[in-house]
XYZ file of C-alpha atoms in Angstrom:
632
model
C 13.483 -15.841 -50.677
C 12.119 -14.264 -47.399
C 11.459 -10.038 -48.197
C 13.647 -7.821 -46.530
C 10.135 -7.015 -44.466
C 9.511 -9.984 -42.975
C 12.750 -10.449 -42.026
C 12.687 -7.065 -39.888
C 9.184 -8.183 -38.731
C 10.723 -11.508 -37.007
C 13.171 -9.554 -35.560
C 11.552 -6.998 -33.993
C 8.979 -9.940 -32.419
C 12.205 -11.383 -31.387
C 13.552 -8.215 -29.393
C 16.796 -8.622 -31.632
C 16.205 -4.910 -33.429
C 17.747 -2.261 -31.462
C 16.165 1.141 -30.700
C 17.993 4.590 -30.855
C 15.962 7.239 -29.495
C 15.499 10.179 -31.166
C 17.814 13.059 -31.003
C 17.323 16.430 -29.799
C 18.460 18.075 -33.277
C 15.453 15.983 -35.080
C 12.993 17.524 -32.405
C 11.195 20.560 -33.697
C 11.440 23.803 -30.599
C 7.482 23.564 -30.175
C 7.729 19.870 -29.973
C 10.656 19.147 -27.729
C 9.059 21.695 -25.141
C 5.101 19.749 -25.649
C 5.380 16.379 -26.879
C 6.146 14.949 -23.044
C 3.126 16.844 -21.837
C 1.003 15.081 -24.238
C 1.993 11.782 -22.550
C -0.719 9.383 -21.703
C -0.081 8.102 -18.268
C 0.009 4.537 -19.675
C 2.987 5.853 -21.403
C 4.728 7.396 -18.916
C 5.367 3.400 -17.242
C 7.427 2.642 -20.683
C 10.885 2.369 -20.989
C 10.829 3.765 -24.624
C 9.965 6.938 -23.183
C 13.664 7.568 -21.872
C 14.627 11.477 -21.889
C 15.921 11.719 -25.980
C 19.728 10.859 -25.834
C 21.879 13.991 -27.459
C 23.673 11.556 -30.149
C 24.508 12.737 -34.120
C 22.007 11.283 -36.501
C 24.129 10.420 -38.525
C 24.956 6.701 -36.364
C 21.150 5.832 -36.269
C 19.388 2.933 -38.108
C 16.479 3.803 -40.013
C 13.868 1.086 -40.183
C 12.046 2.886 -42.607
C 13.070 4.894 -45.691
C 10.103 6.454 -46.545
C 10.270 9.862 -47.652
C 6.812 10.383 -46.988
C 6.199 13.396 -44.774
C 2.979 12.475 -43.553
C 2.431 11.809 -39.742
C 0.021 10.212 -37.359
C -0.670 9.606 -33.845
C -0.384 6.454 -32.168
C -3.106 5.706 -29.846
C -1.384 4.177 -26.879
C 1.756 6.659 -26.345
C -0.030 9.680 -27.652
C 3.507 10.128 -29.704
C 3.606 11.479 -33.825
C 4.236 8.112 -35.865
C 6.629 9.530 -38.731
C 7.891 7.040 -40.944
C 11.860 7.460 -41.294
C 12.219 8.366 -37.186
C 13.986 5.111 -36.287
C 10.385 3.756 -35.081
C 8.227 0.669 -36.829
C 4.729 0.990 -37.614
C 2.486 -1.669 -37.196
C -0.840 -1.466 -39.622
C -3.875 -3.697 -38.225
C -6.030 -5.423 -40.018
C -8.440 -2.796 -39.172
C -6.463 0.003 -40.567
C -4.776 1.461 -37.457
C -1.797 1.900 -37.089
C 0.724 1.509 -34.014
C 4.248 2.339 -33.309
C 5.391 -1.603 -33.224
C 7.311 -1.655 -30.112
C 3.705 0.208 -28.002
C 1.433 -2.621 -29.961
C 3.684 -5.207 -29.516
C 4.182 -4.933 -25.609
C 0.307 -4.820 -25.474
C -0.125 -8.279 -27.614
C 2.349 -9.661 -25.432
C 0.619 -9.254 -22.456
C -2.471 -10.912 -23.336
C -5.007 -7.717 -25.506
C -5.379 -8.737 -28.868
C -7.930 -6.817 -29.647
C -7.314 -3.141 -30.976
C -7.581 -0.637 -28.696
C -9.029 2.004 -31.050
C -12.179 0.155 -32.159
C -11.723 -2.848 -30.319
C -11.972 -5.473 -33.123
C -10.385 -8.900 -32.455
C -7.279 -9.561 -34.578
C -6.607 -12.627 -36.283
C -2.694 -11.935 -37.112
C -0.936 -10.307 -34.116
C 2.394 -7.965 -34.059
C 4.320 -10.257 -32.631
C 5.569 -14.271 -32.960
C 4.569 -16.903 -30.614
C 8.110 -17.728 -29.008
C 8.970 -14.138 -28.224
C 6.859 -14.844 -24.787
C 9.391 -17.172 -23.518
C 12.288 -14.664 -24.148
C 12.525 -12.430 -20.564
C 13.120 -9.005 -21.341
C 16.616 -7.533 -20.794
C 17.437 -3.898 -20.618
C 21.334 -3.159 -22.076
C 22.439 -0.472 -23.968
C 20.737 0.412 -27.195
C 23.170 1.498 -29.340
C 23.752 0.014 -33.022
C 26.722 -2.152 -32.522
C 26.432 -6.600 -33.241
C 27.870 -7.285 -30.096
C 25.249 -5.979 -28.077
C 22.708 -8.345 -30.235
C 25.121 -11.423 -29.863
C 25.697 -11.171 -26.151
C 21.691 -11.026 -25.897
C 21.390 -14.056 -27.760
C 23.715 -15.969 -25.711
C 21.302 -14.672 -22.480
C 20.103 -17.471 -20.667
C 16.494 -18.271 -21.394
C 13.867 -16.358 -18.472
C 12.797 -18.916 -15.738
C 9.358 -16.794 -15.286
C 7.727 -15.544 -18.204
C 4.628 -13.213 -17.949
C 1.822 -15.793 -17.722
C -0.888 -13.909 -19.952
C 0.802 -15.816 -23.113
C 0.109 -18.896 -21.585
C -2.349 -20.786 -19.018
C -2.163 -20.445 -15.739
C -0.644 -22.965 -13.617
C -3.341 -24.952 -11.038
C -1.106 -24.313 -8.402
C 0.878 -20.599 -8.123
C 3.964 -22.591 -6.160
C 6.341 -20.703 -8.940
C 7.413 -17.582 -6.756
C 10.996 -16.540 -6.964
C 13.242 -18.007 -4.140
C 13.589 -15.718 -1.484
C 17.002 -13.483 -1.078
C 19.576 -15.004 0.717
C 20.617 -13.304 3.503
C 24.869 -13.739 3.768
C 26.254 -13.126 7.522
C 30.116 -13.102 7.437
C 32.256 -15.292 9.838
C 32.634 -13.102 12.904
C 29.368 -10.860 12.616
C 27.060 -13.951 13.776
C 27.317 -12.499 17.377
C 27.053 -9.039 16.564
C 23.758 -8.984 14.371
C 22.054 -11.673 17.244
C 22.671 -8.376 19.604
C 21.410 -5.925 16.935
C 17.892 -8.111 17.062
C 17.359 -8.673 20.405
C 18.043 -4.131 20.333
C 15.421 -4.265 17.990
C 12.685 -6.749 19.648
C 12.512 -4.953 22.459
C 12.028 -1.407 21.870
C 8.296 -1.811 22.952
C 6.744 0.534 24.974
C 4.450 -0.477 27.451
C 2.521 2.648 29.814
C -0.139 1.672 32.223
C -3.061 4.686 33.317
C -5.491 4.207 35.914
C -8.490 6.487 36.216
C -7.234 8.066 39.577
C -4.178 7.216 41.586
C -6.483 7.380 45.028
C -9.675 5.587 46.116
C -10.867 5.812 49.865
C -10.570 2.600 51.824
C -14.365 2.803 52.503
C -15.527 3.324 48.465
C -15.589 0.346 46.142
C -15.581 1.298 42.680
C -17.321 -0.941 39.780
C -15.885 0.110 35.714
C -12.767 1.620 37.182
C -10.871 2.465 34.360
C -7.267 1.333 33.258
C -5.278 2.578 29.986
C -3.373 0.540 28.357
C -0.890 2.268 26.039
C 1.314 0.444 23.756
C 3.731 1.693 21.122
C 6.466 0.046 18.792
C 9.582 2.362 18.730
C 12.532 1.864 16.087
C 13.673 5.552 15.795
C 13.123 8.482 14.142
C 13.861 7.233 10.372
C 12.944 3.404 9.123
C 15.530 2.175 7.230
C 16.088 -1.282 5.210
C 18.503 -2.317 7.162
C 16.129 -2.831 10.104
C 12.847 -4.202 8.208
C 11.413 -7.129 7.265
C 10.499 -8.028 3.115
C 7.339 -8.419 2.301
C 5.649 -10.395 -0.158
C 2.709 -7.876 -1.527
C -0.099 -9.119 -3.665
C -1.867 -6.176 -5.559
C -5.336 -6.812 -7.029
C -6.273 -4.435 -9.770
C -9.371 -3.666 -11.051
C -9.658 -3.075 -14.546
C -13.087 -3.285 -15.251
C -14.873 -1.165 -17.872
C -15.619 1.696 -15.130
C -11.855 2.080 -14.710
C -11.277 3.157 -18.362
C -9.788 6.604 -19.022
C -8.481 8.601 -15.727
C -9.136 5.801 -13.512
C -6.669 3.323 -15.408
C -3.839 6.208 -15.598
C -3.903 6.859 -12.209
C -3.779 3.240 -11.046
C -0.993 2.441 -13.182
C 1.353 5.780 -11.625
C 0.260 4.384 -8.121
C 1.212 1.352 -9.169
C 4.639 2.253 -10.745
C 5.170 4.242 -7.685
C 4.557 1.234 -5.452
C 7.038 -0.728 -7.983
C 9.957 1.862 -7.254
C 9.742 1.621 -3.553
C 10.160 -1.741 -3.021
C 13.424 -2.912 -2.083
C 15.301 -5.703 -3.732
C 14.432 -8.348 -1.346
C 10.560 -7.577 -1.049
C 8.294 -9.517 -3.735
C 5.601 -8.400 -5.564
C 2.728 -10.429 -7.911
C 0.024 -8.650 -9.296
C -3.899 -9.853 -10.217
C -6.134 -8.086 -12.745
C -9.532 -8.666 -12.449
C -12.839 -7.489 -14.737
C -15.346 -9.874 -16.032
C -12.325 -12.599 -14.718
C -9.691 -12.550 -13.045
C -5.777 -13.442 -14.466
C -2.021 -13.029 -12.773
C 0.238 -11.173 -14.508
C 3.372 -12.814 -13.001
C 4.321 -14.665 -10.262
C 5.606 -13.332 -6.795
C 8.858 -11.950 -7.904
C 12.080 -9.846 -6.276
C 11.964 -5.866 -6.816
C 15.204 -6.147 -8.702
C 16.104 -4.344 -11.509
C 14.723 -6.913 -13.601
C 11.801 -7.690 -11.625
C 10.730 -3.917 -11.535
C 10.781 -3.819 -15.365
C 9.031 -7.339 -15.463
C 6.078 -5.514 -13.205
C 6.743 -1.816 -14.648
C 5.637 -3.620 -18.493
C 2.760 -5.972 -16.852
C 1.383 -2.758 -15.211
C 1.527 -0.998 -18.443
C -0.061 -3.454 -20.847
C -3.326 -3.201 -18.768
C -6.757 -2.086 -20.692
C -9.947 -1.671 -19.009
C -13.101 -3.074 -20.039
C -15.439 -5.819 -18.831
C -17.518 -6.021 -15.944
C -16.507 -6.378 -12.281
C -15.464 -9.397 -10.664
C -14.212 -8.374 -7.207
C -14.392 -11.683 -5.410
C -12.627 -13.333 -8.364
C -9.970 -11.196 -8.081
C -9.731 -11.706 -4.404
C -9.937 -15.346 -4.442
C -7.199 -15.230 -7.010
C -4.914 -12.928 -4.447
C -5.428 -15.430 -1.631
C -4.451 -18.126 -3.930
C -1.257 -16.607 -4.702
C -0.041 -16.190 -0.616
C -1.407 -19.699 0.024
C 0.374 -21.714 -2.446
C 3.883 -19.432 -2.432
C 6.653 -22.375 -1.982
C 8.882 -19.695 0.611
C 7.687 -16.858 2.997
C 8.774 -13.608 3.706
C 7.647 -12.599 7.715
C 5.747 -9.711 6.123
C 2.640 -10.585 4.090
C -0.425 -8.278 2.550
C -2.884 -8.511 -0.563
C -4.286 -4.817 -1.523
C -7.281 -3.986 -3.430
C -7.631 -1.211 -5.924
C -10.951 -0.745 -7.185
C -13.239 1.840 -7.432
C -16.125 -0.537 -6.489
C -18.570 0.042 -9.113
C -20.223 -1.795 -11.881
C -19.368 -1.340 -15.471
C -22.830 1.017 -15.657
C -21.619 3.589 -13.373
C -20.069 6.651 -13.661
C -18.366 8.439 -11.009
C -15.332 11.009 -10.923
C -11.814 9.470 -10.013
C -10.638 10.269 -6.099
C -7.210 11.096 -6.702
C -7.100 10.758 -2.784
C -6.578 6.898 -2.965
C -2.968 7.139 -4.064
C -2.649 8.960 -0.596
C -4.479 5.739 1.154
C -2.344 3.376 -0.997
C 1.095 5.595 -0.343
C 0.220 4.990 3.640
C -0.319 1.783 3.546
C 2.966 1.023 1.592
C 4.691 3.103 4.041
C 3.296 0.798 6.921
C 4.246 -2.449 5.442
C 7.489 -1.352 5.089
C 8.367 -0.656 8.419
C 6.270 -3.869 10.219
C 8.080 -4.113 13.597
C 6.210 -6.556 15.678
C 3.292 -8.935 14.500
C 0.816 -11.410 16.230
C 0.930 -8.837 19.480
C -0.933 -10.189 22.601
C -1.673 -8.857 25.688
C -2.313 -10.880 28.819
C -3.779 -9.399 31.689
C -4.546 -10.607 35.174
C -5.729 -9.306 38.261
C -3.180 -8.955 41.045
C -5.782 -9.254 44.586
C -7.850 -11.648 45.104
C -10.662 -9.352 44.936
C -10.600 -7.423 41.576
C -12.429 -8.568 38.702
C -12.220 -7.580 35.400
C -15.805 -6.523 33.804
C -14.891 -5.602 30.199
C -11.973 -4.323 27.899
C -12.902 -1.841 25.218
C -10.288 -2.224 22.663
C -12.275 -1.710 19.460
C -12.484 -3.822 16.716
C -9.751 -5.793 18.175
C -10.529 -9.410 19.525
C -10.596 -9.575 23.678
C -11.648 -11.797 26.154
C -12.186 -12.048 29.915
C -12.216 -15.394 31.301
C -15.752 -16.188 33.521
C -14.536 -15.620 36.543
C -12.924 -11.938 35.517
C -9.266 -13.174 37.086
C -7.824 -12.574 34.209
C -8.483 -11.442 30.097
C -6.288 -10.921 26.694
C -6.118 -8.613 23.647
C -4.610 -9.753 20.246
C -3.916 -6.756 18.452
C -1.810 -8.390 15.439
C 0.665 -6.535 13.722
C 2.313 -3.085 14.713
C 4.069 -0.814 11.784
C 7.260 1.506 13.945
C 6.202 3.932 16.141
C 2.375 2.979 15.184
C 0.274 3.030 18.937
C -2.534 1.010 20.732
C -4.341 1.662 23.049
C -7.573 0.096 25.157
C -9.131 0.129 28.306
C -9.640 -2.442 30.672
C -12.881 -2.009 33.453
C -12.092 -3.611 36.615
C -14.256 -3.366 39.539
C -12.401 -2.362 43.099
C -13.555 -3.490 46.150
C -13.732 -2.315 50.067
C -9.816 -2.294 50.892
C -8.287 -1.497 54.956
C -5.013 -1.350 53.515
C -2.958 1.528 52.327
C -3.004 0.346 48.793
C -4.855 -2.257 46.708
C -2.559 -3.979 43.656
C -4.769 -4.104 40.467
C -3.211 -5.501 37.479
C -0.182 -7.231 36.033
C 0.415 -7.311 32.448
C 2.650 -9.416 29.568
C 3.170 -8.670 26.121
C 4.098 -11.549 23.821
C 5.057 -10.654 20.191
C 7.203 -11.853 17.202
C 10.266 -10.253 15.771
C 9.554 -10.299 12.042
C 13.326 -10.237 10.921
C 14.365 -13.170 14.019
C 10.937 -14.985 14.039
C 11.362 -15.314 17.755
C 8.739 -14.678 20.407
C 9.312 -11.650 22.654
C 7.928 -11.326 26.152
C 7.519 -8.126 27.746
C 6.275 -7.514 31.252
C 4.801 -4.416 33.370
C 4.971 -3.960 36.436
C 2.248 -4.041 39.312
C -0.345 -1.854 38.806
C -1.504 -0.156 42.408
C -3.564 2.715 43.209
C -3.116 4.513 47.497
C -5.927 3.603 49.664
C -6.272 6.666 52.083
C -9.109 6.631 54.606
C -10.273 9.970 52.824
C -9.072 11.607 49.610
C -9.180 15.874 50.211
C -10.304 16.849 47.305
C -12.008 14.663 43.770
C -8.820 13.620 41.872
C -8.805 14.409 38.179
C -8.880 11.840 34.994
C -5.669 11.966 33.151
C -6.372 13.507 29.772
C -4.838 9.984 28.046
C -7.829 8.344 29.745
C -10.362 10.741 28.932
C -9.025 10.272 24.859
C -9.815 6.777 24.861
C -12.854 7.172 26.332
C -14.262 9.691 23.839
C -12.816 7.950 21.141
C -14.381 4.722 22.024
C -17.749 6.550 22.444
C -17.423 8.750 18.935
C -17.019 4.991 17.203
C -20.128 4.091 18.669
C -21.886 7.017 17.662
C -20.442 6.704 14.173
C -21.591 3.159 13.965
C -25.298 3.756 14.795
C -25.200 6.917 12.630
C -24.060 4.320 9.659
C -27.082 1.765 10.819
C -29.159 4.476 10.403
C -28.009 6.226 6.845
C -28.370 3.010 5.381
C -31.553 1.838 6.290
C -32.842 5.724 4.760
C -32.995 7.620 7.945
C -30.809 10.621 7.238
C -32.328 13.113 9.487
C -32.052 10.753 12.903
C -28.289 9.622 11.618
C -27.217 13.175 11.794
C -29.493 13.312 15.445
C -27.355 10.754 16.644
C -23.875 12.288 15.835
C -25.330 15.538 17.041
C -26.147 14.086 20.320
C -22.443 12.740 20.465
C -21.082 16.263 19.504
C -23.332 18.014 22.853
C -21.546 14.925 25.099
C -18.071 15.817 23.685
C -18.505 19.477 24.361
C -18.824 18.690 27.972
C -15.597 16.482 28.843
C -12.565 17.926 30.294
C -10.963 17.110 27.314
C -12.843 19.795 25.171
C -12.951 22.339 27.941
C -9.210 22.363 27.622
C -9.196 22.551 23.693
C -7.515 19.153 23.787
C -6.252 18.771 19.931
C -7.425 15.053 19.999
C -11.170 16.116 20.647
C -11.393 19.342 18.542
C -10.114 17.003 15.591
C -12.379 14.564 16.580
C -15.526 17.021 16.389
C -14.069 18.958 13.543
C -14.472 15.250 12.192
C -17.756 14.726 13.299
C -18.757 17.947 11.729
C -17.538 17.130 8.788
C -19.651 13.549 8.624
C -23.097 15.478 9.306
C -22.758 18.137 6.568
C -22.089 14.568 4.003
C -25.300 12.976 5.131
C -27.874 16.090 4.255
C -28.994 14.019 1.350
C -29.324 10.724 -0.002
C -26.920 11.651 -2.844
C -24.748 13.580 -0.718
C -24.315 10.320 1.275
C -23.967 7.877 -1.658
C -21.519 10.475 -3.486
C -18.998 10.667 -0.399
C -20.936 10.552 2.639
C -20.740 6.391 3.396
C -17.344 6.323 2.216
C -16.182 8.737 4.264
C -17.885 7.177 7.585
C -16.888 3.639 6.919
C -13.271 5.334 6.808
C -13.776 6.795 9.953
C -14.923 4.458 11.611
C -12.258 1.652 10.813
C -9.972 4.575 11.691
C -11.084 4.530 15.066
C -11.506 1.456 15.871
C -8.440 -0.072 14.455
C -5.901 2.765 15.565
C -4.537 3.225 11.732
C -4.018 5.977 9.747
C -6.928 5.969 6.740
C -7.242 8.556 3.541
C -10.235 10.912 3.991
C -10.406 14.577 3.488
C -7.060 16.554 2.703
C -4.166 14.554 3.705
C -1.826 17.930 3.661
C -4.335 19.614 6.909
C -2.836 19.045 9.457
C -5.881 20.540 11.545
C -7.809 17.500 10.395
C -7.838 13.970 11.415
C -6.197 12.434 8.410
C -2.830 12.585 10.330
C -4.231 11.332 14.081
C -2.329 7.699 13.295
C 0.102 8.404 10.633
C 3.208 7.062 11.248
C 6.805 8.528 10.422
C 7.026 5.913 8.087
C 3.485 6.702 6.435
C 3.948 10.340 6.981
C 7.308 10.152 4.031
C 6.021 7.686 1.836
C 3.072 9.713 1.220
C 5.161 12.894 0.624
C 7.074 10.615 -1.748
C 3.529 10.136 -3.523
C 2.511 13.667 -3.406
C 5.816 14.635 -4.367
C 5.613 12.468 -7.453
C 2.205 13.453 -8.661
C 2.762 16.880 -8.526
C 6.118 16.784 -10.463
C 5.209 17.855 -14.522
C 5.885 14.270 -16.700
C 8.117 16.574 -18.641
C 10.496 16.230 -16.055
C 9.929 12.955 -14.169
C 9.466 9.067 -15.555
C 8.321 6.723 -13.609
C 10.971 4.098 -14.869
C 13.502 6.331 -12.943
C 13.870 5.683 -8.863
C 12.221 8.320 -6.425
C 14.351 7.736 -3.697
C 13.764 4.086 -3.785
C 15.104 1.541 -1.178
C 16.690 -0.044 -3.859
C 19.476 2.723 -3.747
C 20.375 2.157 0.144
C 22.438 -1.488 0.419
C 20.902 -4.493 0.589
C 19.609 -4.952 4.437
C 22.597 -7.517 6.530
């Protein structure tokens, strides 16, 4: 005859057991005001750390009738293990013991070793066919029927994957959400998207409106300014889903603060999804392994991620590429395709052997790029420029780290400038020389913008119109640069300088990297722009500033100083908001490309990780998308 024991012991591995939390009377004063303080942040992810539930204690189930008195902690939630308190223990086979339901959701995602001493375990806390059994959230209370209508569930058709091997071909992501148009709105919601394609702002500068008929001009100057307008507030009703691979380090030099904080990122990335965005996740040390597939932010799919977040452990060594390849893998193979794709790192970048302090500021970089995903408005943006007369020829276009080309002859060039996030701005400059002209004017340049609508997949086309600048026979006075121009240009330059400072820092030259941004500083100082305390270019020096004073010594530079000019400088060149500095100064140059968008997902995250974990679980929205209705 099986023991009363094992009995329990199948069917807690089985999920069948159900769990009454405790009760506020049970909960000693000192305790109920502490014990969620005392949290880990692992724990803070799991759904068995529900605010306690005000019910008589007289209804619960005891698993254990142990009048024994004595107490321990367990080492993953950081909660008192008292036999009696409607909890199981688990003891190892290395002595320590586990509240069964924290050990158990660890085994099942793939650590059996124990994470106190780290032995390997030959008997785990938990039976083989509980991994096929998905995990379904209903109400906990001690009644049969809620344990018969789980068994008559259907069985999951995605499991976590760390029970079993990995499939040679990740073509198992969850069919797309079907979007349902009702008889008579077909018309209506064609208008809504054409609305939304083409609110795209185009804005064309030259240098100066007026050039002398006798004067030919060589690099004449022409602004390009483009910017992707959908409003003041991005809802889901008028985005794209995404499908968002996150790559997650958990390498040995991740253990301890490091770990916590990437799994509240990560649960805060979870609850701002929206139902019909997708999300697979890759953790990577000495290998790499998916957790689970590309998978719907439902309410099932968020507690899917919220437990395979959760389970993580660091140790092992660091296998970025691995983890990369692995990420790539996943996007390539997917069976369907939302419009909206990305694969983020998190990593800390350093080998098991190195310490370093956490940067807290990445959940601001990783809060601002969620924000800009979400609100994607045009993608695969080109510009196609030509000249207009005969005569002008197009030298160059600056348009940083953006691909551009001008054709041999200089008729004509193009820009591809990829994807745009709402309200997020481009701009470049194109040089074109200007010839002789008799006439009263000379027409420069015509331009076309071609771009996708991510939600229509159609192409977009949107024109300017002829460029021309007056051709007097004398201009009275020298005619001043627009202050947009004069922007560019010093932004442009201050990448340049930032670059070659970087060149130098790395190949040990300190003192002459500092010379060069100093040199870039004394150039600034002189533009019109800085004479008329332009807010662009004191940021921009204040910036600058900021760079020299992290490159007065080798470990100054290694501790922050190359991290903070590589940031910098693919701020710059790209025209996207980055994390560097304080994100809350608005004096700096943290907010020069924030978007609306990026501006209120990082207050979400700011909001979050300053709220006590007394009084906020992760497992709980934060003004989620998932609230709003589902978009058309």
């Amino acid at each position: 005859m099986v023991s009363k024991w094992k009995k329990m012991k199948l069917a807690l591995s089985l999920n069948l057991c159900n769990y009454l939390p405790r009760t506020l009377e049970e909960e000693p004063p000192s305790l109920a005001l502490n014990s969620a303080e005392t949290l880990s942040d692992a724990a803070l992810l799991s759904p068995l750390n529900w605010p306690m539930t005000p019910t008589p204690s007289s209804y619960r189930r005891r698993l254990s009738r142990s009048s024994s008195k004595s107490s321990k902690t367990c080492s993953i939630c950081l909660n008192k293990m008292k036999e009696g308190c409607g909890h199981a223990i688990f003891t190892a086979e290395c002595s320590h013991m586990f509240h069964f339901h924290c050990i158990a959701s660890n085994v099942k995602h793939g650590n059996q070793v124990c994470p106190v001493c780290r032995a390997k375990w030959k008997e785990i806390p938990i039976q083989k066919p509980s991994l096929d059994l998905p995990y379904y959230p209903f109400d906990r209370c001690n009644n049969d029927a809620a344990i018969s209508l789980f068994r008559c569930l259907p069985p999951s058709q995605r499991a976590i994957t760390q029970g079993h091997p990995e499939p040679a071909t990740f073509d198992d992501d969850e069919r797309l959400e079907e979007q349902i148009v009702f008889d008579g709105e077909t018309e209506v919601l064609k208008k809504e998207n054409r609305d939304y394609v083409r609110m795209m702002d185009m804005k064309v500068y030259p240098e100066v409106s007026a050039v002398p008929q006798s004067k030919s001009c060589e690099n004449f100057d022409v602004l390009v300014h483009l910017k992707a307008v959908t409003g003041d507030q991005i809802s889901q009703y008028r985005r794209a889903p995404i499908d968002l691979v996150t790559v997650l380090d958990i390498s040995g030099s991740m253990g301890g603060t490091k770990l916590a904080l990437l799994k509240r990122a990560m649960g805060f990335v979870i609850q701002n999804l929206g139902s019909s965005d997708r999300l697979s996740v890759i953790a990577f040390s000495s290998t790499a392994r998916r957790l689970f597939p590309l998978t719907r932010m439902s309410d099932a799919g968020r507690q899917l991620a919220l437990q395979a977040v959760n389970s993580l452990v660091a140790n092992g060594g660091t296998n970025i590429v691995d983890g990369l390849r692995k990420g790539a893998k996943v996007m390539e193979d997917r069976l369907e395709r939302n419009s909206v794709a990305s694969i983020i790192l998190l990593s800390d970048g350093r080998d098991t052997y190195t310490t370093n302090h956490p940067d807290p500021s990445y959940k601001d970089a990783l809060a601002q790029c969620i924000g800009g995903l979400l609100s994607v408005a045009v993608q695969e943006l080109r510009v196609e420029i030509e000249g207009v007369s005969p005569n002008v020829r197009l030298s160059s276009i600056k348009a940083g780290s953006y691909s551009s080309l001008v054709t041999g002859d200089g008729h004509s060039g193009l820009v591809d400038l990829g994807d745009l996030y709402a309200d997020e701005e481009r701009d470049f400059l194109v040089s074109i020389n200007i010839p002789v002209e008799e006439d009263g004017h000379t027409p420069l340049l015509k331009l076309r913008c071609l771009y996708i609508n991510p939600l229509t997949k159609e192409i977009t086309t949107l024109e300017s119109h002829v460029l021309q600048i007056r051709r007097p026979e004398y201009v009275a006075e020298e005619k001043v640069v627009p202050i947009e121009v004069v922007r560019q240009r010093n932004r442009f330059l201050a990448a340049e300088a930032m670059a070659q400072a970087r060149t130098l820092a790395e190949h040990g030259d300190l003192e002459a990297a500092v010379k060069a941004i100093e040199n870039f500083r004394l150039v600034l100082a002189e533009t019109v722009a800085a004479k008329s305390c332009d807010r662009f270019c004191v940021a921009l020096d204040s910036e600058l500033k900021e760079m020299q004073g992290r490159m007065r010594s080798s470990h100054m530079y290694e501790a922050s100083g190359r991290a903070y000019i590589l940031s910098g400088l693919s701020s710059h060149s790209w025209q996207r908001a980055t994390a560097r500095g304080n994100s809350r100064d608005s004096s700096s140059f943290v907010q020069a490309y924030q978007t609306p968008s990026m501006a209120e997902m990082l207050r979400r995250s700011q909001a979050m990780f300053l709220v006590s974990p007394s009084h906020h679980r992760l497992i709980q929205p934060l003004l989620s998308f998932a609230s709003q209705p589902k978009p058309r």
